[in-house]
Each structure stands twice: as structure tokens, then as C-alpha cells.
Short mmCIF file of C-alpha atoms and ligand atoms in Angstrom, two decimals:
data_model
loop_
_atom_site.label_atom_id
_atom_site.label_comp_id
_atom_site.label_asym_id
_atom_site.label_seq_id
_atom_site.Cartn_x
_atom_site.Cartn_y
_atom_site.Cartn_z
CA MET E 1 60.18 71.73 29.38
CA ILE E 2 57.13 69.79 30.29
CA LYS E 3 56.11 71.03 26.89
CA GLY E 4 52.80 68.75 26.19
CA SER E 5 50.03 66.90 27.83
CA LEU E 6 51.10 64.45 30.18
CA LYS E 7 49.39 61.47 28.19
CA GLY E 8 52.48 60.52 27.03
CA TRP E 9 54.08 59.54 30.39
CA TRP E 10 51.13 57.26 31.85
CA ALA E 11 52.79 54.05 30.80
CA PHE E 12 56.17 55.77 31.98
CA LEU E 13 55.24 57.02 35.63
CA VAL E 14 52.79 53.94 35.82
CA VAL E 15 54.96 51.34 35.22
CA ALA E 16 58.09 52.29 36.48
CA MET E 17 55.40 52.99 40.26
CA LEU E 18 54.27 49.58 39.61
CA VAL E 19 58.45 48.38 39.24
CA LEU E 20 59.76 50.59 41.94
CA ALA E 21 56.53 48.76 44.35
CA ALA E 22 57.48 45.36 43.57
CA CYS E 23 61.01 45.03 44.19
CA ALA E 24 79.82 56.49 20.40
CA PRO E 25 81.06 59.64 19.43
CA ALA E 26 84.42 59.58 20.39
CA PRO E 27 85.03 62.55 22.82
CA ALA E 28 86.53 65.26 20.75
CA ALA E 29 90.23 66.22 21.13
CA ALA E 30 91.01 68.81 24.03
CA PRO E 31 90.40 71.77 23.04
CA ALA E 32 93.70 73.62 22.47
CA ALA E 33 91.93 76.76 22.86
CA ALA E 34 91.71 75.45 26.40
CA GLU E 35 95.12 75.59 27.21
CA PRO E 36 95.44 79.09 28.37
CA ALA E 37 97.61 80.30 31.64
CA GLY E 38 96.01 79.40 35.06
CA ASP E 39 93.33 82.13 36.26
CA ALA E 40 95.00 84.80 37.93
CA SER E 41 97.42 85.75 35.35
CA GLN E 42 94.04 86.60 33.38
CA GLY E 43 93.26 89.33 34.62
CA ASP E 44 91.31 90.57 31.52
CA ALA E 45 87.87 89.64 32.22
CA PRO E 46 85.43 91.58 32.60
CA ALA E 47 84.36 93.46 35.70
CA ALA E 48 81.95 90.77 36.58
CA THR E 49 78.62 92.65 38.51
CA SER E 50 76.75 89.37 39.92
CA GLU E 51 77.62 87.81 43.51
CA ARG E 52 77.24 84.31 41.25
CA CYS E 53 80.85 84.97 39.67
CA GLY E 54 83.40 84.85 42.66
CA ASP E 55 85.80 87.47 42.17
CA SER E 56 86.05 88.63 39.25
CA SER E 57 89.95 89.01 39.42
CA GLN E 58 90.76 85.76 39.47
CA LEU E 59 87.98 84.52 36.56
CA SER E 60 89.81 83.67 33.72
CA ASP E 61 89.04 84.46 30.38
CA SER E 62 87.64 80.92 29.13
CA ILE E 63 86.96 77.98 30.93
CA SER E 64 87.20 74.43 29.39
CA PHE E 65 84.46 71.90 30.16
CA TYR E 66 83.89 68.42 29.37
CA ASN E 67 80.44 66.76 29.80
CA TRP E 68 78.04 64.34 29.26
CA GLY E 69 75.68 64.55 26.51
CA ASP E 70 72.82 66.32 26.77
CA TYR E 71 73.57 66.87 30.24
CA ILE E 72 73.01 70.70 30.12
CA ASP E 73 71.11 73.60 29.35
CA PRO E 74 72.78 75.46 26.99
CA ASP E 75 71.53 78.85 28.07
CA VAL E 76 72.52 78.52 31.99
CA LEU E 77 75.82 78.58 29.77
CA THR E 78 75.47 81.66 27.80
CA MET E 79 74.34 83.19 31.48
CA PHE E 80 77.54 82.30 32.93
CA GLU E 81 79.23 83.09 29.70
CA GLU E 82 77.66 86.60 29.77
CA GLU E 83 76.88 87.53 33.81
CA CYS E 84 80.64 85.98 34.15
CA GLY E 85 82.09 87.09 31.24
CA VAL E 86 83.68 83.75 31.32
CA LYS E 87 83.79 82.05 27.50
CA VAL E 88 82.91 78.14 27.87
CA ILE E 89 84.61 76.07 25.76
CA TYR E 90 82.44 72.53 25.81
CA ASP E 91 82.58 69.35 24.48
CA THR E 92 80.66 65.65 25.60
CA PHE E 93 82.33 62.43 25.56
CA SER E 94 79.72 59.13 26.14
CA SER E 95 81.20 56.81 28.98
CA ASN E 96 82.94 57.48 32.18
CA GLU E 97 85.89 55.50 30.34
CA ASP E 98 86.50 57.85 27.80
CA LEU E 99 86.91 60.35 30.07
CA LEU E 100 89.34 58.99 32.14
CA ALA E 101 91.20 57.16 28.68
CA LYS E 102 91.20 61.02 28.16
CA LEU E 103 93.08 62.42 31.26
CA GLN E 104 95.36 59.47 31.10
CA GLY E 105 96.34 60.48 27.90
CA GLY E 106 97.81 63.33 28.90
CA ALA E 107 94.42 66.16 28.06
CA THR E 108 95.56 68.92 30.11
CA GLY E 109 92.95 71.41 28.56
CA TYR E 110 89.97 70.62 30.98
CA ASP E 111 88.64 72.45 33.81
CA LEU E 112 85.60 70.45 34.73
CA ILE E 113 85.08 67.14 34.75
CA VAL E 114 81.71 65.15 35.72
CA PRO E 115 82.26 61.97 36.05
CA SER E 116 80.50 59.72 38.41
CA ASP E 117 80.63 58.15 41.36
CA TYR E 118 82.79 55.12 41.05
CA MET E 119 84.29 56.70 38.49
CA VAL E 120 85.44 59.81 40.66
CA ALA E 121 87.00 56.89 43.24
CA ILE E 122 89.15 55.44 40.37
CA MET E 123 90.55 58.78 39.30
CA ILE E 124 90.86 60.04 43.31
CA GLN E 125 93.19 57.25 43.39
CA LEU E 126 95.49 57.78 40.12
CA GLY E 127 95.98 61.68 41.54
CA LEU E 128 93.91 62.81 38.30
CA LEU E 129 91.61 65.01 40.17
CA LYS E 130 92.45 68.46 42.10
CA GLU E 131 91.38 69.25 45.89
CA LEU E 132 88.17 71.42 45.75
CA ASP E 133 88.45 74.45 48.26
CA HIS E 134 84.84 74.54 49.49
CA ALA E 135 85.26 78.31 50.43
CA ASN E 136 84.50 78.77 46.55
CA ILE E 137 81.94 76.60 46.42
CA PRO E 138 78.92 77.66 49.06
CA ASN E 139 76.05 75.79 47.17
CA LEU E 140 77.77 72.93 48.25
CA ALA E 141 74.69 73.10 51.49
CA ASN E 142 72.00 73.07 48.66
CA ILE E 143 72.99 69.32 48.14
CA ASN E 144 70.69 66.63 49.74
CA GLU E 145 72.31 65.18 52.70
CA GLN E 146 71.73 61.88 50.87
CA PHE E 147 74.29 62.97 47.59
CA ARG E 148 76.88 64.26 50.41
CA ASP E 149 80.25 62.61 52.09
CA ALA E 150 79.65 59.09 49.84
CA PRO E 151 81.86 56.45 50.07
CA TYR E 152 83.41 57.31 46.28
CA ASP E 153 84.05 60.50 47.94
CA PRO E 154 84.74 61.13 51.86
CA GLY E 155 83.73 64.49 52.04
CA ASN E 156 83.02 65.66 48.86
CA LYS E 157 86.91 66.70 48.89
CA TYR E 158 86.83 66.41 45.29
CA SER E 159 83.71 66.38 44.13
CA VAL E 160 80.31 67.46 43.57
CA PRO E 161 77.14 65.66 43.10
CA PHE E 162 75.74 67.24 39.52
CA MET E 163 72.31 64.84 38.22
CA TRP E 164 71.69 61.51 39.15
CA GLY E 165 69.53 58.92 38.18
CA THR E 166 68.52 55.19 36.78
CA ALA E 167 69.61 52.70 34.21
CA GLY E 168 66.03 51.15 32.37
CA ILE E 169 64.91 50.24 29.58
CA GLY E 170 62.49 52.92 27.09
CA TYR E 171 59.93 51.28 24.24
CA ASP E 172 57.49 51.79 22.31
CA ALA E 173 54.29 50.34 23.74
CA ASP E 174 52.88 50.47 20.26
CA LYS E 175 55.54 48.32 18.79
CA VAL E 176 55.83 45.21 21.88
CA THR E 177 53.30 43.23 22.19
CA THR E 178 53.89 43.49 25.81
CA PRO E 179 55.92 46.63 27.67
CA PRO E 180 59.05 45.66 29.47
CA THR E 181 59.34 44.59 33.04
CA SER E 182 62.09 42.78 32.90
CA LEU E 183 65.82 42.11 31.65
CA ALA E 184 64.10 39.46 29.99
CA ALA E 185 62.88 41.04 27.72
CA LEU E 186 66.61 42.32 25.98
CA PHE E 187 68.68 39.27 27.67
CA ASP E 188 66.47 36.06 26.61
CA PRO E 189 67.30 35.37 22.92
CA ALA E 190 63.93 33.99 22.57
CA GLN E 191 62.20 37.58 23.94
CA ALA E 192 64.86 39.69 22.20
CA LYS E 193 64.24 37.19 18.87
CA GLU E 194 61.24 38.91 18.52
CA TYR E 195 63.07 42.25 17.81
CA ALA E 196 65.41 41.76 16.61
CA GLY E 197 67.82 44.46 15.42
CA LYS E 198 65.60 46.81 17.11
CA ILE E 199 67.27 46.78 20.44
CA SER E 200 69.99 48.74 21.37
CA LEU E 201 72.05 48.28 24.70
CA LEU E 202 74.56 50.90 26.16
CA ASN E 203 77.73 51.39 24.91
CA ASP E 204 79.04 50.93 28.40
CA ALA E 205 81.49 48.31 29.76
CA ARG E 206 79.92 48.74 33.48
CA GLU E 207 76.52 49.07 33.02
CA THR E 208 75.57 46.70 30.37
CA ILE E 209 77.80 43.82 32.13
CA GLY E 210 76.01 45.07 35.04
CA ALA E 211 72.70 44.46 33.75
CA ALA E 212 73.58 41.34 32.21
CA LEU E 213 74.72 40.63 35.72
CA LYS E 214 71.07 41.94 36.56
CA TYR E 215 69.40 39.36 34.11
CA LEU E 216 71.32 36.35 36.00
CA GLY E 217 70.71 37.49 39.56
CA TYR E 218 74.19 39.03 40.33
CA SER E 219 75.42 42.61 41.66
CA VAL E 220 76.28 44.91 38.47
CA ASN E 221 79.64 45.24 41.11
CA SER E 222 80.40 40.88 40.75
CA THR E 223 83.95 40.05 41.03
CA ASP E 224 83.23 36.25 40.45
CA PRO E 225 84.79 35.33 37.65
CA ALA E 226 82.56 32.59 36.88
CA GLN E 227 79.68 35.32 37.15
CA LEU E 228 81.33 37.33 34.71
CA GLU E 229 81.94 34.48 31.93
CA GLU E 230 78.04 33.94 32.92
CA ALA E 231 77.51 37.87 31.49
CA LYS E 232 79.54 37.49 28.60
CA GLN E 233 77.97 34.17 27.71
CA VAL E 234 74.48 36.33 28.14
CA LEU E 235 75.47 39.05 25.91
CA LEU E 236 77.29 37.41 22.82
CA ALA E 237 73.98 35.47 22.76
CA VAL E 238 72.00 38.15 22.23
CA LYS E 239 74.39 40.21 20.38
CA PRO E 240 73.11 38.95 16.85
CA TYR E 241 69.35 40.97 17.60
CA ILE E 242 71.24 44.05 18.98
CA LEU E 243 71.04 46.65 16.20
CA THR E 244 74.29 49.43 18.25
CA PHE E 245 75.43 49.55 21.48
CA ASP E 246 75.19 53.33 22.00
CA SER E 247 74.88 56.20 24.96
CA ASP E 248 74.29 59.03 23.11
CA THR E 249 70.90 58.47 21.03
CA TYR E 250 69.40 55.52 22.84
CA SER E 251 65.83 57.52 22.80
CA ASP E 252 66.30 59.04 19.62
CA LEU E 253 66.72 55.10 18.20
CA VAL E 254 63.17 54.73 19.88
CA VAL E 255 61.79 57.44 18.15
CA SER E 256 62.77 56.97 15.01
CA GLY E 257 61.77 53.70 14.69
CA GLU E 258 65.10 51.73 14.13
CA THR E 259 64.58 50.50 17.50
CA VAL E 260 61.63 49.52 19.73
CA MET E 261 63.64 49.05 22.43
CA GLY E 262 66.94 49.91 24.21
CA HIS E 263 68.64 49.87 27.19
CA GLY E 264 69.21 53.35 28.75
CA TRP E 265 69.38 56.31 31.39
CA ASN E 266 66.03 58.05 32.27
CA GLY E 267 65.97 61.20 31.47
CA GLY E 268 67.33 60.66 28.05
CA PHE E 269 63.71 58.55 27.69
CA ALA E 270 62.22 61.47 29.99
CA VAL E 271 62.74 63.68 27.14
CA ALA E 272 62.47 61.74 24.48
CA ILE E 273 58.45 61.07 26.03
CA ASP E 274 58.27 64.53 26.91
CA GLU E 275 58.84 65.58 23.84
CA ASN E 276 56.80 62.96 21.63
CA PRO E 277 52.90 62.86 23.66
CA ASP E 278 51.04 61.83 20.84
CA ARG E 279 53.46 58.40 21.01
CA ASN E 280 53.14 55.63 23.06
CA LEU E 281 56.86 55.94 25.00
CA GLY E 282 57.33 54.26 27.57
CA PHE E 283 60.67 53.38 30.68
CA VAL E 284 60.91 51.25 33.19
CA ILE E 285 63.07 50.30 36.10
CA PRO E 286 63.15 45.98 35.29
CA GLN E 287 62.12 44.21 38.33
CA GLU E 288 65.29 42.61 38.54
CA GLY E 289 66.96 45.97 39.32
CA LEU E 290 69.51 48.00 37.28
CA THR E 291 71.98 50.96 38.18
CA ILE E 292 71.51 54.03 39.92
CA PHE E 293 74.47 56.80 39.69
CA VAL E 294 75.49 60.17 40.96
CA ASP E 295 77.18 62.50 38.12
CA THR E 296 79.53 64.35 39.69
CA LEU E 297 81.51 67.90 38.91
CA ALA E 298 84.77 67.35 39.29
CA ILE E 299 88.24 69.35 38.65
CA PRO E 300 90.96 67.55 36.72
CA ALA E 301 94.20 68.16 38.72
CA SER E 302 96.09 69.75 35.48
CA ALA E 303 93.02 71.83 34.78
CA PRO E 304 94.03 75.50 34.21
CA ASN E 305 91.50 77.75 35.70
CA PRO E 306 90.61 75.76 39.13
CA TYR E 307 89.36 78.64 40.53
CA THR E 308 87.31 79.72 37.49
CA ALA E 309 85.93 76.32 37.98
CA GLU E 310 84.79 75.94 41.14
CA VAL E 311 83.18 79.30 40.55
CA LEU E 312 81.15 77.57 38.24
CA ILE E 313 79.94 74.98 39.72
CA ASN E 314 78.85 76.74 42.39
CA PHE E 315 77.03 78.44 39.82
CA LEU E 316 75.30 75.54 38.59
CA HIS E 317 73.75 74.87 42.02
CA GLU E 318 72.47 78.44 42.42
CA PRO E 319 68.93 77.20 42.95
CA GLU E 320 67.37 78.39 40.33
CA ILE E 321 70.26 77.34 37.48
CA ALA E 322 69.96 73.49 39.21
CA ALA E 323 67.22 73.75 38.45
CA MET E 324 67.03 75.42 34.76
CA ASN E 325 69.00 72.18 34.28
CA THR E 326 66.62 69.71 35.65
CA THR E 327 63.99 70.94 33.80
CA ALA E 328 65.95 70.61 30.61
CA VAL E 329 67.76 67.22 30.82
CA LEU E 330 64.54 65.63 33.31
CA TYR E 331 67.19 64.04 35.56
CA PRO E 332 66.81 64.68 38.98
CA THR E 333 69.25 67.03 40.56
CA PRO E 334 70.51 66.10 43.93
CA ASN E 335 69.90 70.37 44.95
CA ASP E 336 67.53 70.58 48.05
CA ALA E 337 67.00 74.70 47.11
CA ALA E 338 66.55 74.05 43.39
CA LEU E 339 63.23 71.65 44.03
CA GLU E 340 60.64 75.09 44.61
CA PHE E 341 61.66 76.55 41.10
CA VAL E 342 61.12 72.63 39.72
CA ASP E 343 58.06 71.96 37.96
CA GLU E 344 55.26 69.72 40.09
CA ALA E 345 54.70 67.82 36.60
CA ILE E 346 58.79 66.62 36.46
CA LYS E 347 59.01 66.37 40.62
CA ASN E 348 55.98 64.13 40.92
CA ASN E 349 57.11 61.86 38.23
CA PRO E 350 58.68 58.83 40.19
CA ALA E 351 60.71 57.51 36.95
CA ILE E 352 62.55 61.50 36.97
CA PHE E 353 62.42 61.66 40.64
CA PRO E 354 62.27 58.13 41.71
CA SER E 355 61.99 58.13 45.64
CA LEU E 356 65.34 57.82 46.75
CA ASP E 357 63.44 54.84 49.78
CA ASP E 358 61.93 53.01 46.84
CA LEU E 359 64.99 52.11 44.86
CA GLY E 360 64.60 48.47 45.34
CA ASN E 361 67.18 46.88 43.32
CA THR E 362 68.80 49.72 42.11
CA GLU E 363 72.87 49.43 42.83
CA TYR E 364 75.42 51.52 42.89
CA ILE E 365 78.71 51.23 40.44
CA HIS E 366 81.74 50.54 42.11
CA ASP E 367 85.04 50.87 41.88
CA LEU E 368 86.51 47.12 41.59
CA GLY E 369 90.49 47.86 41.32
CA GLU E 370 92.24 45.34 40.01
CA VAL E 371 88.54 43.44 38.48
CA THR E 372 88.18 46.51 36.44
CA GLN E 373 90.62 44.88 34.10
CA LEU E 374 88.42 41.65 33.85
CA TYR E 375 85.71 43.32 32.94
CA GLU E 376 87.15 45.31 30.01
CA ARG E 377 88.80 42.15 28.29
CA ILE E 378 84.89 40.82 28.29
CA TRP E 379 83.69 44.11 27.22
CA THR E 380 86.56 44.21 23.83
CA GLU E 381 85.75 40.34 22.97
CA ILE E 382 81.84 41.76 22.92
CA LYS E 383 82.58 44.01 20.99
CA ALA E 384 84.78 42.20 18.16
CA GLN E 385 82.48 39.52 18.06
N1 LIG R 401 73.43 62.06 29.01
C1 LIG R 401 73.64 61.69 30.08
C2 LIG R 401 73.74 60.60 30.69
C3 LIG R 401 74.85 60.87 32.24
C4 LIG R 401 74.18 59.30 32.75
N2 LIG R 401 75.31 59.25 33.71
C5 LIG R 401 76.05 58.17 33.20
C6 LIG R 401 75.96 57.52 34.86
C7 LIG R 401 76.89 56.09 34.70
N3 LIG R 401 76.84 55.14 35.03
#
């Protein structure tokens, strides 16, 4: 999808290299249409001829896929529907916590979900995920070893990495005095005040409290109440300068000029930069470091169509299909076999595909057990003020 000239990438690429070297809309209701009987009882799926569709006699007529926004090439879903004869009922969410609340609230219609690393660990513990039958997902072998067998899901018993990425700061270099390199641009009140009402932060408790913790020199996984109180005070101090907490449109806001900088994920800003080559947009992983994540494909324990979900997971990791997705959403795929189908300009852009050996101070978010409640309390207080 790198469509235009690469001019717009300069700020993105150069700043990200320098830094790396130096160091909601509420989710929609569970779709009623996604409450069919289980896979095997369907039986009337059209005869599928493609090997990529598994055993067609076991496929359901439809499948309900609940994903992050802007995280799939729509053509991929159409291909799956046409090739395998399975209608995809697609819906999106904006945070791991929204996804969890949905499942805990009793939504039983979803067949395929996309929890991030730490949320997989939480969902496993809560018994919310179904164990995968690896025999139906041979493309698991395409996943880079660094992303397999992770601590959040040893042996990939419940999840298959889908995409990965990092958080950072996206900005319009023509509208800021100096392109940001530090989290101080967001969290030092003196600096944030300069862009009062023109800054957005992620609408995500762990990401945004984590960013404030990083600004203070602490871990995004701090469990120290005193450090968390400091992070809360940092966020409260800059809140008057924040236009919105938003995890879906943070890059659109920079493009429209409603903000001049925003806290967001790399792929979101990468698409904005790619689509606006005439603009001086940039993205930086701040020198303090921020978060790195792996978003995964997993099947809820209550999924009506688990076999079809496994077939879709495997389909999404066909090398050409994974390449289509990464090219459309500009998040890096963990699928090594896909890389030969990804444009060099994308693969060689360190802000889209950061070097895994050089991620500086970036940290994965971990499941913090009971301390999670403290994060939730602080987040509620910040949002309420
Ligand atoms: N638009 C897709 C955004 C996916 C971001 N992943 C979330 C990571 C949360 N820690």
C-alpha cells in the first residue's frame, strides 16, 4: 500500500532510527447473527475447493470475528468468504479491557478474537479461551521463533501471534516547534501547554498510565502504589491540555489538524504518513521507550464455530495473505514466510518493522494480577476529573 513518494517517510524513518539507536467507540453488541449451532452441525457450506479452507464438511456457514479497528485488509475477508464459502461477521473493539468486558459480560457469539499478549494471559487464567488444535493451524510454523512460545502463552496453546508493533508519538512537524523525541512533549505541563487542546492520548489504561510511568523513569509494569500515584498526578496535570483520549482516530486527528501530536501505535501513524506524502508527518518512539506488543488470534471458550475459526487463523497466516494484511495496515507481521511478499520499502522502514534486536527501552505490558485493579481505579479517576 505504500502508494506515493517516500518523501513523507523521512521524519518518520530518520527520527525513529535516531531514537532506536539512542537507546472508544464502545464495542458493538455481540452479533446476534453469530449465534449459530456449532461447526459440525452446519453441513450446508458450499463445497470448498481450496486447500486453504480445511475440511469443507466441518465449516460453518458464518463466523464472527472481533478485531481491533483498522487491523485487517477487507479484501482478505472477502477472499476467505468467496474461497471457503463462510460469511464473516466482522466487528471491532478499541481496547483489551473492552474485549474482556464483552466476554465477561456473557457475549457468546464470537468465534475469533484478537487479545494482546498480557490479555491472553488474563483470559487463559479466567478460562475464557479454547485450547487450539495445532493440527488445524499448520501455518503456525511460519511464525518467527521470537514470537512463538511466549511467556503469556507457553507453547501457543491458546493463541497465535497476528501482528506486533510499538506505541509512540505521531506528530505534524509543520505544526510543532520541535519534533518530539521525549515523553516530556506529552507529559511535561510546560511543554504540553504550548499545544493545549491539540494533543491526544490513547484511551487505554495500561498504555497511557504506562506511558506516564515511563516518563517518570519507571516500568510500564510498576506495581508500586507510590509510583502509580505519581503517574496519576502526571496525567492529571496535563489533562487540561488533552483534546481527547482516543485509540481509534489518533492519526486522523493529526491529519485533520485537530491535534498536532498524539500518543498512538506505529501502524496507525504509518498509514497516515503513507496516505499524506505531501504532509510533514512523523512518528517517534520516545527516548524513554514505550510499549511493544503482540496482538494474537484466539478462540473464546464459548465460540460456536471453533473449527472454522482455526481454519481462518490458518488462512490469515498463509504467506501471501499475511503479507496483504501487513501491507494494508502497516503493522509488522510475525510471519516470516510472508516477508518475501512484502514490499522492500515497508520491510526496510524501521518504524514499521523495528529491528527486534534494537528496541531500546520498550517493554511488553504484563498481566499484573490484582494490581490491575489499582490501574483501573486510577484510570477511572483520571477520566472522571
Ligand atoms: N488499529 C490496531 C491497533 C492495534 C494495537 N494493538 C494494541 C496493543 C495494546 N497494548
